[in-house]
CSV table of C-alpha atoms and ligand atoms in Angstrom, one decimal:
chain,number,residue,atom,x,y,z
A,573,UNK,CA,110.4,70.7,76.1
A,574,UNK,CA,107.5,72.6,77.5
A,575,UNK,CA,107.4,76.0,77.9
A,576,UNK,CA,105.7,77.8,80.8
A,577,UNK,CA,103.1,80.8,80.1
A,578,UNK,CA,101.3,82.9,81.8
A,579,UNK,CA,97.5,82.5,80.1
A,580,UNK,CA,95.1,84.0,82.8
A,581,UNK,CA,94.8,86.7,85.6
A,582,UNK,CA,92.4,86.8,88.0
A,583,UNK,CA,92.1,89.3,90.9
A,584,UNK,CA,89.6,90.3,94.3
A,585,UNK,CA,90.0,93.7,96.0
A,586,UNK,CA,87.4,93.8,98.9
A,587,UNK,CA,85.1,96.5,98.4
A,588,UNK,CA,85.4,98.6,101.5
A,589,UNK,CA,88.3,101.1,101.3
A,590,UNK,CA,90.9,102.9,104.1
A,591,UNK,CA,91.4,106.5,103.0
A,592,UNK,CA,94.2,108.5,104.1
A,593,UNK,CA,91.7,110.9,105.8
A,594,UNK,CA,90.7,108.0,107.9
A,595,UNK,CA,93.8,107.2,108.8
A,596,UNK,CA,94.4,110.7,110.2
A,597,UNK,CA,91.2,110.2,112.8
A,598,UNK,CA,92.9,106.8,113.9
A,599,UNK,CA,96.5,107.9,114.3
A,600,UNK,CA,99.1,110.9,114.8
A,601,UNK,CA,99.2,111.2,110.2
A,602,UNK,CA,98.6,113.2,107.7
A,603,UNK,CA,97.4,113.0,103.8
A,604,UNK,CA,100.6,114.6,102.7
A,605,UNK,CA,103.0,112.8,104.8
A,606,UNK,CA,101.6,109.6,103.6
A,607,UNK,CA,101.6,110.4,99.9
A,608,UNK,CA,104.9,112.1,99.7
A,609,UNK,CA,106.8,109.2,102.0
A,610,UNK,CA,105.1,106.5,100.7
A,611,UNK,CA,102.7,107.5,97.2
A,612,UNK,CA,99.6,105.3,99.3
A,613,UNK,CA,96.2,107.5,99.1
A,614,UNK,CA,93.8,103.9,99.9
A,615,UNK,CA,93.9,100.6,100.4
A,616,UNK,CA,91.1,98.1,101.0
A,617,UNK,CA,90.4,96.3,104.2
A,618,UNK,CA,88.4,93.2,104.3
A,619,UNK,CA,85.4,92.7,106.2
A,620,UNK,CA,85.8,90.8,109.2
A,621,UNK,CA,84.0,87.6,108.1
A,622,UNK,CA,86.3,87.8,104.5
A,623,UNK,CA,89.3,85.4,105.2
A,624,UNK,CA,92.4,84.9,103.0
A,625,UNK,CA,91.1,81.9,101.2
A,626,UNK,CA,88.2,83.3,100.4
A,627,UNK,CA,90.0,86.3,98.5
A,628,UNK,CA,92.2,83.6,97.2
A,629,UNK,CA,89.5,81.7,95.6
A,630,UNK,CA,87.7,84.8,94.3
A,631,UNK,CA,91.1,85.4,92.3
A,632,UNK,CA,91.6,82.0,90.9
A,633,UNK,CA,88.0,81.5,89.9
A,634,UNK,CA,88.3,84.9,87.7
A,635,UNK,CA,91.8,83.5,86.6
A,636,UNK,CA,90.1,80.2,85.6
A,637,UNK,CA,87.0,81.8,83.8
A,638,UNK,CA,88.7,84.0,82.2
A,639,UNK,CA,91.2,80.9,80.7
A,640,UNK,CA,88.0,79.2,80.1
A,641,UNK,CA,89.8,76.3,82.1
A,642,UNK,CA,87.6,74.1,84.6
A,643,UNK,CA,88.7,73.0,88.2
A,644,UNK,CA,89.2,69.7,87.3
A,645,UNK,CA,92.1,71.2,84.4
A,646,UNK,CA,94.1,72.7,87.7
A,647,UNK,CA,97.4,70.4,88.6
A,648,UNK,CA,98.5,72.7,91.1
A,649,UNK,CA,97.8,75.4,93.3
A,650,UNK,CA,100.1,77.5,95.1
A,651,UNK,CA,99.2,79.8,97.2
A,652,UNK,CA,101.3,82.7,98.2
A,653,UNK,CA,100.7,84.0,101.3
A,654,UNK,CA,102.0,85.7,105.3
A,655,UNK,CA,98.5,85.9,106.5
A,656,UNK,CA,96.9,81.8,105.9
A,657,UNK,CA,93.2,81.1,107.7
A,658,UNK,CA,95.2,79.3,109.9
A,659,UNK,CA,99.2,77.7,110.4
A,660,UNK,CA,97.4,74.4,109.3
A,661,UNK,CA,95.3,73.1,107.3
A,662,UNK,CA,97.6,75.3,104.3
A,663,UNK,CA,95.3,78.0,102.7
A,664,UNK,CA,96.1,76.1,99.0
A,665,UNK,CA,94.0,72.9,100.5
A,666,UNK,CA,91.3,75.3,101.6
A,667,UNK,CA,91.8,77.0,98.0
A,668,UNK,CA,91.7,73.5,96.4
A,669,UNK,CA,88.1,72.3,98.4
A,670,UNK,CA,86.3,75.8,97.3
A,671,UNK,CA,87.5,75.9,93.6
A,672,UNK,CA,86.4,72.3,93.5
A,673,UNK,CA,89.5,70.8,92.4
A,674,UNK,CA,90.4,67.2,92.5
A,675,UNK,CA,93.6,65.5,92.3
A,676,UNK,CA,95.9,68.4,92.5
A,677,UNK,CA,99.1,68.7,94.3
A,678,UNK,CA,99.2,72.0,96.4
A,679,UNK,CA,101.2,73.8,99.0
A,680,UNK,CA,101.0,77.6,101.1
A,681,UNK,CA,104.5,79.5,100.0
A,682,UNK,CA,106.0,81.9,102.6
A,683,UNK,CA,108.0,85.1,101.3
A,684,UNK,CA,106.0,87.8,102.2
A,685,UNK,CA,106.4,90.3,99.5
A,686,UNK,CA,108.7,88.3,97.4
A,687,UNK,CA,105.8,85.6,97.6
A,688,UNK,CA,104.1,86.0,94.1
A,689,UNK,CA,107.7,85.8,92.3
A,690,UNK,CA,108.6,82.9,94.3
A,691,UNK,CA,105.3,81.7,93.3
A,692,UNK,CA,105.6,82.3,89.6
A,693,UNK,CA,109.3,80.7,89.6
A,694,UNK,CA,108.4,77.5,91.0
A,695,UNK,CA,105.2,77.0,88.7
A,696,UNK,CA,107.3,77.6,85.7
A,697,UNK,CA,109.5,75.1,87.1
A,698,UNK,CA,106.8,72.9,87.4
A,699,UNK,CA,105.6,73.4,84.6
A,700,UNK,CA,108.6,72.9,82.7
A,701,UNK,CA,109.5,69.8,84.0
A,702,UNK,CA,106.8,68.4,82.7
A,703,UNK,CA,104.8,66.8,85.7
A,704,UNK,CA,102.2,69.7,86.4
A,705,UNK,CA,100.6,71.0,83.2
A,706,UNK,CA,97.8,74.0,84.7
A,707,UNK,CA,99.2,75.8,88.0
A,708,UNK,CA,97.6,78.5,89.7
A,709,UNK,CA,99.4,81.0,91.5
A,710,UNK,CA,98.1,82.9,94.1
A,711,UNK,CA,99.0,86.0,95.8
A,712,UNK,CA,96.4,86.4,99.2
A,713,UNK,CA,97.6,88.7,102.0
A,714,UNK,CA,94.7,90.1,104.3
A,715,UNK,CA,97.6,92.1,105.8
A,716,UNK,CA,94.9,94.1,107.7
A,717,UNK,CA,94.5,91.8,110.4
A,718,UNK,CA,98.1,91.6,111.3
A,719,UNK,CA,98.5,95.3,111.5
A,720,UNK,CA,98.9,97.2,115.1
A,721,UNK,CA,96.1,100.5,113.5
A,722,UNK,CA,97.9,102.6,116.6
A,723,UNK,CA,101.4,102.1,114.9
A,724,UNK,CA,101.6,104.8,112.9
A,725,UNK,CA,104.6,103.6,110.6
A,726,UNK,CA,103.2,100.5,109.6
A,727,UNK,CA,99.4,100.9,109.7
A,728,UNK,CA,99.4,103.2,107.0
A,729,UNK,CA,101.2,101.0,104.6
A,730,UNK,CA,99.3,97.5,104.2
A,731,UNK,CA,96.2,96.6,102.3
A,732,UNK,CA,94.2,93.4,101.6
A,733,UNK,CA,94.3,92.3,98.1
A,734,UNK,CA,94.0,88.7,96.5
A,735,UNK,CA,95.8,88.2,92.9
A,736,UNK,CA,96.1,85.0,90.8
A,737,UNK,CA,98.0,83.9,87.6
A,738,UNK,CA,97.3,80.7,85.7
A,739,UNK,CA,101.1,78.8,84.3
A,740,UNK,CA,100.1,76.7,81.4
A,741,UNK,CA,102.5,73.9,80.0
A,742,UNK,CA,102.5,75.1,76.4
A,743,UNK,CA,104.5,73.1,73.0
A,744,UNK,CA,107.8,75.4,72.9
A,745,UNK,CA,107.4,75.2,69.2
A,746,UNK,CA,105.7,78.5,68.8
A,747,UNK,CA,106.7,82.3,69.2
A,748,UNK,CA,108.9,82.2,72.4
A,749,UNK,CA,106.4,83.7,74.6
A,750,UNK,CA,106.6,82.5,78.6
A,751,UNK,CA,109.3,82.3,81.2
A,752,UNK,CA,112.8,83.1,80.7
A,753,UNK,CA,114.7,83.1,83.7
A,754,UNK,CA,114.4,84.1,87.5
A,755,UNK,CA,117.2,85.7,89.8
A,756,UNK,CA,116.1,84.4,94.0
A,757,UNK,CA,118.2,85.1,97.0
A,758,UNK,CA,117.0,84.7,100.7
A,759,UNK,CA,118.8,86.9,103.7
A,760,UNK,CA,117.9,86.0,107.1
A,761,UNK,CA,120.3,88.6,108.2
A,762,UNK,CA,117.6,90.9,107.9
A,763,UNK,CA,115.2,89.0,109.5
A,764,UNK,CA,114.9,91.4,112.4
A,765,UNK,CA,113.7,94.3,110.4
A,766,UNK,CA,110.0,93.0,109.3
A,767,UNK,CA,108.2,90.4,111.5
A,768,UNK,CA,105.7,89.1,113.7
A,769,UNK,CA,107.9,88.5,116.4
A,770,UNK,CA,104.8,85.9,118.1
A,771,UNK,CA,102.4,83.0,117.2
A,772,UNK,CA,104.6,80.7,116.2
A,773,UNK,CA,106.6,78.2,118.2
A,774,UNK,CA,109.6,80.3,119.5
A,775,UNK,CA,107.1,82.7,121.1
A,776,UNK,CA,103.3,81.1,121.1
A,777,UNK,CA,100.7,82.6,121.8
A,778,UNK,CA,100.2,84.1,125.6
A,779,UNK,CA,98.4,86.3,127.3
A,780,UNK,CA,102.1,88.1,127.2
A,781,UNK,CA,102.5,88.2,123.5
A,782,UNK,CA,99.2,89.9,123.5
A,783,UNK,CA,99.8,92.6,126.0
A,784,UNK,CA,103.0,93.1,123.9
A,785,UNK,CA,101.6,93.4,120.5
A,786,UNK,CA,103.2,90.9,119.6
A,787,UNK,CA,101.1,89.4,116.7
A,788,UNK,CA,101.3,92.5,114.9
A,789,UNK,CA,103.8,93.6,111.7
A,790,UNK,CA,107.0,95.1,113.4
A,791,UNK,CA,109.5,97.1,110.7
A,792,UNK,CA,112.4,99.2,111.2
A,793,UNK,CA,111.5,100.9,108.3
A,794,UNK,CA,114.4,102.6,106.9
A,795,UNK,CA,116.6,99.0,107.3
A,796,UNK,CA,114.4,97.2,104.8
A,797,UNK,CA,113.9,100.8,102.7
A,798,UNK,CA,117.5,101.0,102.2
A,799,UNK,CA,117.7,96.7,101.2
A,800,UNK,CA,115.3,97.1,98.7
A,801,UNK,CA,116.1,99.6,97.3
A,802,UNK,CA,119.5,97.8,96.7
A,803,UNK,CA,118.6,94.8,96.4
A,804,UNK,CA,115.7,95.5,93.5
A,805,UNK,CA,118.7,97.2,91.3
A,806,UNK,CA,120.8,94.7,91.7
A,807,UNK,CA,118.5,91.3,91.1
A,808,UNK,CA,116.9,93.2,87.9
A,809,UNK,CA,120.2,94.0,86.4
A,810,UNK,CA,121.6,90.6,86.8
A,811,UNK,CA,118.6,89.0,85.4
A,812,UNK,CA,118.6,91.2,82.4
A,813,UNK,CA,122.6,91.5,81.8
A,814,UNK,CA,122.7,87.6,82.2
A,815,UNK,CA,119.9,86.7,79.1
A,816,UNK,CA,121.5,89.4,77.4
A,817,UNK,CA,118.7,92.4,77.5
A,818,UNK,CA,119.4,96.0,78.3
A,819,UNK,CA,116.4,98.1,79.6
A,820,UNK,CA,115.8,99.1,76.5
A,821,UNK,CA,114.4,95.7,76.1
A,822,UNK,CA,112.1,95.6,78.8
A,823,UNK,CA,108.2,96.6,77.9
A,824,UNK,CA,107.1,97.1,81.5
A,825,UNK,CA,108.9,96.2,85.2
A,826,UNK,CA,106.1,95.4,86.8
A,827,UNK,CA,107.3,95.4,90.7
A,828,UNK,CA,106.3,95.1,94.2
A,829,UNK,CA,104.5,98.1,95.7
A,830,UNK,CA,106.1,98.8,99.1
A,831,UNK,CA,106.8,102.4,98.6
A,832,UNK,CA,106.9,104.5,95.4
A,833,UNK,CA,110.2,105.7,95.9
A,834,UNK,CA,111.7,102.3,96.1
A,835,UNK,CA,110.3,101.2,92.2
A,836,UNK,CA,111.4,105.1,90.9
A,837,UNK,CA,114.8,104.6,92.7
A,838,UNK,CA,114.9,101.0,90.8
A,839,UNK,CA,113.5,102.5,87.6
A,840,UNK,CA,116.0,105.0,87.7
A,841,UNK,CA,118.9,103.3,88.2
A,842,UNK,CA,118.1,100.7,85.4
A,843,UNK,CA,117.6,103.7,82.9
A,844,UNK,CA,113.5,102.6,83.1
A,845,UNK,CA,111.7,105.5,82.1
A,846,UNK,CA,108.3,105.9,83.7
A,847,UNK,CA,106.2,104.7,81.1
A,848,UNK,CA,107.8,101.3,81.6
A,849,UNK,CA,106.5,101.1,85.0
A,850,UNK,CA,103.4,100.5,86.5
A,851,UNK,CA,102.7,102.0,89.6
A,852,UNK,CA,99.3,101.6,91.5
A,853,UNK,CA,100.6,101.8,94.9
A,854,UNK,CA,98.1,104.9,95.8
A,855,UNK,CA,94.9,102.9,95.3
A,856,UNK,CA,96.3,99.7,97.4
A,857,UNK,CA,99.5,100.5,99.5
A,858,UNK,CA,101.0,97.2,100.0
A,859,UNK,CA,99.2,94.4,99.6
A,860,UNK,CA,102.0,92.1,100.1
A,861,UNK,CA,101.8,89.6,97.6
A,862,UNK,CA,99.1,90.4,95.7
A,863,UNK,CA,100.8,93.5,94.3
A,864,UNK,CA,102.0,91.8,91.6
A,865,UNK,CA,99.2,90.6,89.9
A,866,UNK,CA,97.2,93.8,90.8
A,867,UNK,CA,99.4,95.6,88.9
A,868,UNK,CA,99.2,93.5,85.8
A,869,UNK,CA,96.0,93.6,85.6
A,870,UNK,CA,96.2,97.5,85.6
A,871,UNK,CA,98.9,97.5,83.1
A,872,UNK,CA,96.7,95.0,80.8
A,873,UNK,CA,93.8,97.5,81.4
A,874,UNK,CA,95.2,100.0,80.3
A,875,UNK,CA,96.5,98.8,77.2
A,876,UNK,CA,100.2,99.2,78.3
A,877,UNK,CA,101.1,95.3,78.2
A,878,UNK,CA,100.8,93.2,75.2
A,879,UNK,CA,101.3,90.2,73.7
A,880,UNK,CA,105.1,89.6,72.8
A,881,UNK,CA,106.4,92.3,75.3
A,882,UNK,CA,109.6,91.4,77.8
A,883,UNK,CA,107.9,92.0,81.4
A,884,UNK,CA,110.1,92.2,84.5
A,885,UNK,CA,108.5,91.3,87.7
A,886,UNK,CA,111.0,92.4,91.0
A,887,UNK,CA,110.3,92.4,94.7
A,888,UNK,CA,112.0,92.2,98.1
A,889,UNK,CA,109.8,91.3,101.4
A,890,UNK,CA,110.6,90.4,104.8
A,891,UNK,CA,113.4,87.5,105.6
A,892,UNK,CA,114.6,89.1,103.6
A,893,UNK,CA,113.6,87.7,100.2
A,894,UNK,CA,114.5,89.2,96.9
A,895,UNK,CA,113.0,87.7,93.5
A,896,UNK,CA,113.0,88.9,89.9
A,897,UNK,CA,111.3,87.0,87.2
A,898,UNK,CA,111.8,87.3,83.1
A,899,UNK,CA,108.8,86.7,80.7
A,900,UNK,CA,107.7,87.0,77.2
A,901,UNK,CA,104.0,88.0,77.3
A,902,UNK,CA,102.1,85.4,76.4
A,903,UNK,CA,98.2,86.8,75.7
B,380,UT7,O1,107.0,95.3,101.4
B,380,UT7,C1,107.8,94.8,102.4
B,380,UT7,C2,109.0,95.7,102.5
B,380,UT7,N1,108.7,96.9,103.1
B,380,UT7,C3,109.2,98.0,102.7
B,380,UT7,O2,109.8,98.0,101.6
B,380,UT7,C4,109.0,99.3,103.5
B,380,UT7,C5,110.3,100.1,103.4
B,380,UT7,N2,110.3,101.3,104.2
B,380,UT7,C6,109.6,102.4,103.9
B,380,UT7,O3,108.8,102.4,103.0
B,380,UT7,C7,109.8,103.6,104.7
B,380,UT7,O4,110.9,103.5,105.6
B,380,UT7,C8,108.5,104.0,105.6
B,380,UT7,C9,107.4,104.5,104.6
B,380,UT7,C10,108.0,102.9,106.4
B,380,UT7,C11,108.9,105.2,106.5
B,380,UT7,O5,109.4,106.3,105.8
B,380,UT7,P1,110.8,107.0,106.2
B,380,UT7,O6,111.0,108.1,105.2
B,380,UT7,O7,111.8,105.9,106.2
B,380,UT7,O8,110.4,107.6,107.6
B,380,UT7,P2,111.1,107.3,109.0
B,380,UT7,O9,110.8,105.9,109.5
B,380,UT7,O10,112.6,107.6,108.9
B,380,UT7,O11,110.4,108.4,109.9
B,380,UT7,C12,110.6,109.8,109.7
B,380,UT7,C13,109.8,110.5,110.7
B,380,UT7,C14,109.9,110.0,112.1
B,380,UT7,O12,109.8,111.2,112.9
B,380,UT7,P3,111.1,111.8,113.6
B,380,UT7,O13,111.8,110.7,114.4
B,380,UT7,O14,111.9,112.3,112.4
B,380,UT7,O15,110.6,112.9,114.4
B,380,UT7,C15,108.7,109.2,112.3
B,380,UT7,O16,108.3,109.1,113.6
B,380,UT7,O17,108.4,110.4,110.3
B,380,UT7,C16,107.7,109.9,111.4
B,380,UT7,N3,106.6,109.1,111.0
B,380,UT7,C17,105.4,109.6,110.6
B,380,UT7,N4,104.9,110.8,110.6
B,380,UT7,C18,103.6,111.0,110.2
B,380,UT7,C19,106.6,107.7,110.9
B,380,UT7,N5,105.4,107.3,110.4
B,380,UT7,C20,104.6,108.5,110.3
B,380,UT7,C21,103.3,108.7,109.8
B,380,UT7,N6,102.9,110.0,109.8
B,380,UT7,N7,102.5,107.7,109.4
């Protein structure tokens, strides 16, 4: 058997950030409203010409370096993403032609802000089956461009971000580090809460959808505040209670950032105390599914995440989509 680990991170914020006090010149806001409602004080918009491949390669070629593993190592690349370059070519084959890689298998992966668990799932799987031995994963949302800026409950939320994680096939004969077990459940129930109603083939493109606003992020905000907040609890728990942890096991739940008071709301009700939580919502607001990664790489910088330690990853997203993922840190 080969186990799955997580040996590299890799992640691109673009440089150009979206205060709170910029928000307020743009739309009927306010600082306080923001941070008590939501935690966000910034996020970072990309530059017009910056695409989401190009954050996406960015990430994985940190990832890669920091492995010390070369292009032509890679057997996979996912790519996790709401916002591709375009509906086709996928952004992974863009991914793929930048990094330089040949002769990998690749595909785009759509569950908005569950994307980067989904993501992390399947390349263990992958992994552990034995037929794909180096997989990125990548989390790439340039969310800015799909955001209505005179909606003022959803333009205040969303950030661009790119994150990437490199799953390595490792000899299970060693310390039990790498993936454990992953809890998935998709809800098109709630599909009506968080879309982009236009673009695709029920509504194309028009000079209609347009004048509608269409092609924007539309979310009935408290709907989708009162699933995840549910829906978190409930994944995590099940995970944990089924491989036979309490919380006092877990190191760090390292979750989606959507909205502070979802992750205390889930912290609290698994018995998490704050220190076992990272939180980095108020320098990116949601980044969709680059969160994740983003806030492992804050959690490694500061020193809160080490080798050994049982991380929880949790996230719910549009669809809806709810994913939790169990692993042993592995560096
Ligand atoms: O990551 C994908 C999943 N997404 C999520 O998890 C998001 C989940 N939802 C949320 O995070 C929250 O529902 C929001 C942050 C989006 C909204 O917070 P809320 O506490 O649910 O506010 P609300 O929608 O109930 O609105 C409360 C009031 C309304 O005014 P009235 O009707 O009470 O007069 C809104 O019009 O706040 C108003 N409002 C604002 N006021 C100032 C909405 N947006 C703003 C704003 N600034 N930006």
């Amino acid at each position: 058997m080969v186990r799955a680990k997580i040996t590299a991170l890799g992640c691109y914020t673009p440089p150009r950030i979206l205060t709170n006090q910029d928000l307020e010149k743009m739309v009927s806001t306010n600082d306080r409203w923001i941070l008590e409602r939501t935690g966000i004080r910034e996020r970072h918009i990309a530059d017009p010409e910056i695409a989401t491949s190009d954050m996406a390669t960015e990430a994985a070629r940190c990832a890669l370096a920091l492995a010390g593993v070369d292009p032509s190592e890679v057997s996979a690349i996912i790519v996790c993403t709401v916002t591709p370059d375009m509906l086709f070519p996928s952004t992974a084959c863009l991914v793929q032609n930048n990094l330089g890689v040949r002769g990998a298998w690749g595909f785009d992966l759509v569950a908005a802000c569950s994307g980067f668990v989904y993501g992390l799932t399947t390349a263990a799987h992958l992994v552990s089956a034995g037929t794909h031995r180096k997989v990125l994963v990548i989390g790439s949302d340039t969310m800015s461009r799909i955001i209505d800026y005179t909606d003022r409950s959803t333009c205040i939320l969303f950030g661009d971000a790119a994150g990437a994680m490199l799953v390595e096939g490792v000899d299970q004969r060693d310390d039990g580090a790498g993936f454990i077990d992953f809890v998935g459940e998709i809800d098109g129930s709630g599909g009506e809460y968080l879309k982009m109603p236009a673009g695709g083939s029920r509504r194309p493109a028009s000079q209609a959808t347009v004048e509608a606003r269409e092609h924007y992020v539309h979310q009935e905000g408290q709907q989708v505040f009162k699933y995840a907040v549910r829906k978190m609890y409930e994944a995590s728990a099940e995970l944990l209670g089924r491989n036979g942890f309490t919380a006092d096991d877990v190191a760090l739940l390292i979750p989606h950032q959507a909205n502070r008071r979802i992750i205390t709301a889930t912290a609290e009700r698994l018995g998490l105390k704050d220190d076992r939580v990272v939180i980095n919502i108020d320098r990116f607001g949601n980044t969709t599914s680059a969160t994740i990664p983003l806030a492992t790489r804050d959690a490694i910088q500061q020193g809160r995440l080490r080798r050994g330690d049982l991380v929880l990853f949790a996230a719910v997203g549009a669809g809806y989509t709810v994913g939790t993922s169990l692993w042993r840190w592995a560096y």
